[in-house]
Coordinates of C-alpha atoms in Angstrom, one line a residue:
M151 CA -11.2 0.3 -30.5
T152 CA -11.6 -3.0 -28.7
V153 CA -10.5 -3.7 -25.1
R154 CA -11.0 -7.4 -24.2
T155 CA -10.8 -8.6 -20.7
R156 CA -12.2 -11.4 -18.6
V157 CA -15.1 -9.1 -17.8
T158 CA -16.1 -8.5 -21.4
D159 CA -15.9 -12.3 -22.0
L160 CA -17.9 -13.1 -18.9
L161 CA -20.7 -10.7 -19.6
E162 CA -20.6 -11.0 -23.4
I163 CA -20.3 -7.2 -23.9
E164 CA -18.2 -5.2 -26.3
H165 CA -16.6 -2.8 -23.9
P166 CA -15.5 -3.2 -20.3
I167 CA -17.8 -0.5 -19.0
L168 CA -20.7 -1.0 -16.7
M169 CA -23.4 1.5 -15.6
G170 CA -24.0 1.9 -11.9
G171 CA -27.2 0.4 -10.7
M172 CA -28.7 3.7 -9.3
A173 CA -32.1 3.8 -7.6
W174 CA -34.5 6.1 -9.5
A175 CA -31.8 7.2 -12.0
G176 CA -31.1 3.7 -13.3
T177 CA -34.1 3.5 -15.6
P178 CA -34.7 1.0 -18.4
T179 CA -34.2 3.8 -21.0
L180 CA -30.7 4.7 -19.7
A181 CA -29.7 1.0 -19.1
A182 CA -30.8 0.1 -22.6
A183 CA -28.8 2.9 -24.1
V184 CA -25.6 1.7 -22.3
S185 CA -26.1 -1.8 -23.4
E186 CA -26.8 -0.7 -27.0
A187 CA -23.5 1.2 -26.9
G188 CA -21.6 -1.9 -26.0
G189 CA -21.4 -1.6 -22.2
L190 CA -23.6 -3.2 -19.6
G191 CA -26.7 -1.2 -18.7
I192 CA -28.0 -1.9 -15.2
I193 CA -31.5 -1.3 -13.9
G194 CA -31.5 0.2 -10.4
S195 CA -34.2 -1.6 -8.4
G196 CA -33.4 0.2 -5.1
A197 CA -36.8 2.0 -5.0
M198 CA -38.8 -0.8 -6.7
K199 CA -41.3 -3.4 -5.6
P200 CA -41.2 -6.7 -7.5
D201 CA -43.9 -5.8 -9.9
D202 CA -42.1 -2.5 -10.7
L203 CA -39.0 -4.4 -11.5
R204 CA -40.8 -6.9 -13.7
K205 CA -42.2 -4.0 -15.7
A206 CA -38.8 -2.3 -15.9
I207 CA -37.2 -5.5 -17.3
S208 CA -40.0 -5.8 -19.8
E209 CA -39.5 -2.2 -20.9
L210 CA -35.8 -2.7 -21.3
K211 CA -36.1 -5.9 -23.3
Q212 CA -38.3 -3.9 -25.8
K213 CA -35.4 -1.4 -26.3
T214 CA -32.5 -3.8 -26.6
D215 CA -31.5 -7.4 -27.1
K216 CA -28.1 -6.9 -25.6
P217 CA -27.0 -8.2 -22.2
F218 CA -28.1 -6.1 -19.2
G219 CA -28.2 -6.3 -15.5
V220 CA -30.2 -5.5 -12.4
N221 CA -28.9 -4.1 -9.2
I222 CA -30.5 -5.2 -5.9
I223 CA -29.9 -3.3 -2.7
L224 CA -29.8 -5.8 0.2
V225 CA -31.5 -3.4 2.6
S226 CA -34.6 -3.4 0.4
P227 CA -37.6 -5.0 2.2
W228 CA -38.3 -6.8 -1.1
A229 CA -34.8 -8.2 -1.7
D230 CA -35.9 -11.8 -1.7
D231 CA -38.8 -11.2 -4.1
L232 CA -36.6 -9.0 -6.4
V233 CA -34.1 -11.9 -6.7
K234 CA -37.0 -14.2 -7.6
V235 CA -38.1 -11.8 -10.4
C236 CA -34.6 -11.8 -11.8
I237 CA -34.6 -15.6 -11.9
E238 CA -38.0 -15.7 -13.5
E239 CA -37.2 -13.1 -16.1
K240 CA -33.8 -14.7 -16.8
V241 CA -31.8 -11.5 -16.1
P242 CA -28.2 -12.1 -17.4
V243 CA -26.4 -10.3 -14.6
V244 CA -27.3 -9.3 -11.1
T245 CA -25.2 -6.9 -9.0
F246 CA -25.7 -6.5 -5.3
G247 CA -25.1 -3.6 -3.0
A248 CA -25.3 -2.6 0.7
G249 CA -24.6 -6.0 2.3
N250 CA -23.5 -9.6 2.0
P251 CA -25.4 -11.4 -0.8
T252 CA -23.9 -14.9 -0.3
K253 CA -27.3 -16.5 0.4
Y254 CA -28.5 -15.6 -3.1
I255 CA -25.4 -16.5 -5.2
R256 CA -25.9 -20.2 -5.6
E257 CA -29.6 -20.1 -6.8
L258 CA -28.9 -17.3 -9.2
K259 CA -25.9 -19.1 -10.8
E260 CA -27.9 -22.3 -11.0
N261 CA -30.4 -20.4 -13.1
G262 CA -27.8 -19.0 -15.4
T263 CA -27.3 -15.5 -13.9
K264 CA -23.9 -14.0 -13.4
V265 CA -23.5 -12.5 -9.9
I266 CA -21.4 -9.5 -9.2
P267 CA -21.5 -8.1 -5.7
V268 CA -20.3 -4.5 -4.9
V269 CA -17.7 -4.6 -2.1
A270 CA -16.1 -2.0 0.0
S271 CA -13.4 -4.2 1.6
D272 CA -11.0 -7.0 0.6
S273 CA -12.6 -9.2 3.3
L274 CA -16.0 -9.1 1.7
A275 CA -14.5 -9.6 -1.7
K276 CA -12.9 -12.9 -0.5
M277 CA -16.1 -14.0 1.2
V278 CA -18.2 -13.6 -2.0
E279 CA -15.6 -15.2 -4.1
R280 CA -15.7 -18.3 -1.9
A281 CA -19.5 -18.3 -2.2
G282 CA -19.2 -18.4 -6.0
A283 CA -19.4 -14.8 -7.2
D284 CA -18.4 -14.4 -10.8
A285 CA -16.7 -11.0 -10.3
V286 CA -16.7 -8.1 -7.8
I287 CA -17.2 -4.4 -8.1
A288 CA -14.7 -2.6 -5.8
E289 CA -16.4 0.7 -5.1
G290 CA -14.4 3.4 -3.4
M291 CA -15.7 6.2 -1.2
E292 CA -15.5 8.8 -4.1
S293 CA -18.7 7.3 -5.5
G294 CA -22.1 8.8 -5.3
G295 CA -24.8 7.5 -3.0
H296 CA -24.1 5.1 -0.2
I297 CA -20.4 4.7 0.4
G298 CA -17.7 2.8 2.4
E299 CA -14.6 4.1 4.1
V300 CA -11.8 3.3 1.6
T301 CA -10.8 5.2 -1.5
T302 CA -11.0 3.6 -5.0
F303 CA -7.2 3.9 -5.4
V304 CA -6.5 1.8 -2.4
L305 CA -9.5 -0.5 -2.6
V306 CA -9.1 -1.6 -6.2
N307 CA -5.3 -2.2 -5.6
K308 CA -6.0 -4.4 -2.5
V309 CA -9.0 -6.3 -3.8
S310 CA -7.3 -7.2 -7.1
R311 CA -4.5 -8.7 -5.1
S312 CA -6.9 -10.6 -2.8
V313 CA -9.1 -12.5 -5.2
N314 CA -8.8 -14.5 -8.4
I315 CA -12.1 -13.5 -10.0
P316 CA -12.2 -10.3 -12.1
V317 CA -12.4 -6.9 -10.4
I318 CA -14.5 -4.0 -11.7
A319 CA -13.4 -0.6 -10.4
A320 CA -16.0 2.0 -9.3
G321 CA -16.0 5.4 -7.6
G322 CA -14.6 8.6 -9.0
I323 CA -14.2 7.3 -12.6
A324 CA -15.7 9.4 -15.4
D325 CA -13.1 9.4 -18.2
G326 CA -10.4 7.4 -20.0
R327 CA -7.6 8.4 -17.7
G328 CA -9.6 7.2 -14.7
M329 CA -10.2 3.9 -16.6
A330 CA -6.5 3.5 -17.3
A331 CA -5.7 4.2 -13.7
A332 CA -8.2 1.5 -12.6
F333 CA -6.7 -1.0 -15.0
A334 CA -3.2 -0.2 -13.7
L335 CA -4.4 -1.1 -10.2
G336 CA -5.7 -4.5 -11.4
A337 CA -9.3 -3.8 -12.6
E338 CA -10.6 -5.4 -15.8
A339 CA -13.6 -3.1 -16.2
V340 CA -15.0 0.1 -14.7
Q341 CA -18.5 1.0 -13.4
M342 CA -19.7 4.6 -13.7
G343 CA -22.9 6.1 -12.3
T344 CA -22.5 9.9 -12.3
R345 CA -21.1 10.1 -15.8
F346 CA -24.1 8.3 -17.2
V347 CA -26.6 10.4 -15.2
A348 CA -25.2 13.4 -17.1
S349 CA -26.1 11.9 -20.5
V350 CA -28.7 12.8 -23.1
E351 CA -30.6 9.5 -22.5
S352 CA -30.7 9.9 -18.7
D353 CA -34.3 10.4 -17.4
V354 CA -33.3 12.5 -14.4
H355 CA -34.6 16.0 -14.0
P356 CA -32.7 18.6 -16.1
V357 CA -31.7 20.4 -12.8
Y358 CA -29.9 17.2 -11.7
K359 CA -27.8 17.1 -14.9
E360 CA -27.1 20.8 -14.7
K361 CA -25.9 20.5 -11.1
I362 CA -23.5 17.8 -12.1
V363 CA -22.0 19.7 -15.1
K364 CA -21.5 22.8 -12.9
A365 CA -20.0 21.0 -9.9
S366 CA -16.4 21.1 -8.9
I367 CA -14.5 18.2 -7.4
R368 CA -15.2 19.7 -3.9
D369 CA -18.9 20.2 -4.3
T370 CA -20.0 16.9 -2.7
V371 CA -20.5 16.2 1.0
V372 CA -21.3 13.1 3.0
T373 CA -24.7 13.0 4.8
G374 CA -26.0 10.2 7.0
A375 CA -22.7 9.3 8.6
K376 CA -24.0 9.7 12.1
L377 CA -27.1 7.8 11.2
G378 CA -25.2 4.7 10.1
H379 CA -25.7 5.0 6.3
P380 CA -23.3 7.6 4.9
A381 CA -24.1 8.8 1.4
R382 CA -22.2 11.2 -0.9
V383 CA -24.5 14.0 -2.3
L384 CA -24.1 17.3 -3.9
R385 CA -23.5 20.2 -1.5
T386 CA -26.9 22.0 -1.2
P387 CA -28.8 23.8 1.6
F388 CA -30.7 20.6 2.2
A389 CA -27.5 18.5 2.5
R390 CA -26.2 21.0 5.0
K391 CA -29.4 20.9 7.0
I392 CA -29.2 17.1 7.1
Q393 CA -25.7 17.3 8.4
E394 CA -26.8 19.6 11.2
M395 CA -29.8 17.6 12.1
E396 CA -27.7 14.4 12.4
F397 CA -26.3 15.8 15.6
E398 CA -29.2 17.9 16.8
N399 CA -32.2 15.6 16.0
P400 CA -31.3 12.3 14.3
M401 CA -34.9 11.1 14.1
Q402 CA -35.9 14.2 12.3
A403 CA -32.9 13.8 10.0
E404 CA -34.1 10.3 9.1
E405 CA -37.6 11.6 8.4
M406 CA -36.2 14.4 6.1
L407 CA -34.3 11.9 4.1
V408 CA -37.3 9.7 3.3
G409 CA -38.1 10.3 -0.4
S410 CA -35.3 12.8 -0.8
L411 CA -33.6 11.0 -3.7
R412 CA -36.9 10.7 -5.6
R413 CA -37.5 14.4 -5.1
A414 CA -34.0 15.1 -6.6
V415 CA -34.2 12.7 -9.5
V416 CA -37.9 13.2 -10.5
E417 CA -38.6 16.8 -9.4
G418 CA -35.2 18.4 -9.3
D419 CA -36.1 19.7 -5.9
L420 CA -33.2 21.7 -4.5
E421 CA -34.9 22.4 -1.2
R422 CA -35.8 18.9 -0.2
G423 CA -33.8 16.6 -2.6
S424 CA -30.7 14.5 -2.1
F425 CA -28.6 14.8 -5.3
M426 CA -26.5 11.6 -5.0
V427 CA -23.4 12.1 -7.2
G428 CA -19.8 11.1 -6.9
Q429 CA -16.7 13.3 -6.8
S430 CA -16.3 12.6 -10.5
A431 CA -19.0 15.3 -11.1
G432 CA -16.1 17.7 -11.0
L433 CA -14.6 15.9 -14.1
I434 CA -17.8 16.3 -16.1
D435 CA -18.5 19.5 -18.1
E436 CA -20.8 18.3 -20.8
I437 CA -24.0 16.3 -21.3
K438 CA -23.4 13.8 -24.1
P439 CA -25.1 10.8 -25.7
V440 CA -24.2 7.6 -24.0
K441 CA -22.6 6.2 -27.2
Q442 CA -20.3 9.3 -27.4
I443 CA -19.4 9.0 -23.7
I444 CA -18.2 5.4 -24.1
E445 CA -16.4 6.2 -27.4
D446 CA -14.6 9.2 -25.8
I447 CA -13.6 7.2 -22.8
L448 CA -12.1 4.4 -24.9
K449 CA -10.2 6.9 -27.0
E450 CA -8.7 8.6 -24.0
F451 CA -8.0 5.2 -22.4
K452 CA -6.0 4.2 -25.4
E453 CA -4.1 7.5 -25.6
T454 CA -3.3 7.3 -21.9
V455 CA -2.0 3.8 -22.1
E456 CA 0.2 4.7 -25.1
K457 CA 1.5 7.7 -23.2
L458 CA 2.5 5.5 -20.3
R459 CA 4.3 3.1 -22.6
G460 CA 6.5 6.0 -23.6
Y461 CA 7.8 6.4 -20.1
I462 CA 9.4 2.9 -20.2
G463 CA 12.9 2.8 -21.5
G464 CA 14.5 0.0 -23.5

């Protein structure tokens, strides 16, 4: 089935589904698979230096000729140079997270790149719209990784009423019913991270995928809140230790977190790894090919919308 929105037209993609730009997990292989399946695959550059990103973009281009994106985390010490790489490599779409990207928007757009910031508030959404953003990703606190303070249900509803540019919903979405709910709140596309991590094409360690499939909706916790950078992760002994150390020894907690995401993604290290996943992990019970994930979501989306129509009387 086809679902056409302003987002599919803007990004020139077949389906209104984006892949979250996840550090370490957002590899060229996974991003290419999402783009090939009609969505928008996004390379996560959070742990990359400029040369790493250039290499990742080259690898992705060898796997697909479909539109793709790059996510840049604004707290990265290489953010300026990563933006330059995206311009030089003519990346079709750039998404930004963890900050205000307004200083980059004009130059990227002048070079033909669509700019879509991730926002956790309606105020930031309005700010980036004024600066020229093409769309926004309203990401609620149900999402994995670094989070804001507002739920997806409230955030998408408010942001979609506050801006005129398209809104993409993220956080807690892993199936067609979640997509339908997001559209009812004003979204014109969805972004998913955890659902694509638990895919055949995902490069994360098998332990990471297994933990997602076995998780319940209550199996995530937030670490780093007392350190000023809250992140949603799977509940593990390491996560509990971080929560304790935030109060007892914040500096040691910071030291323990260095490299913890890589240890989870690459090594599947349950003792020293931060397994960043969203609450949607509790909705995922099977590892599937990316193409099947997208097809199943669209099928359920259509069934859900048709069911809702049945509630409306003449």
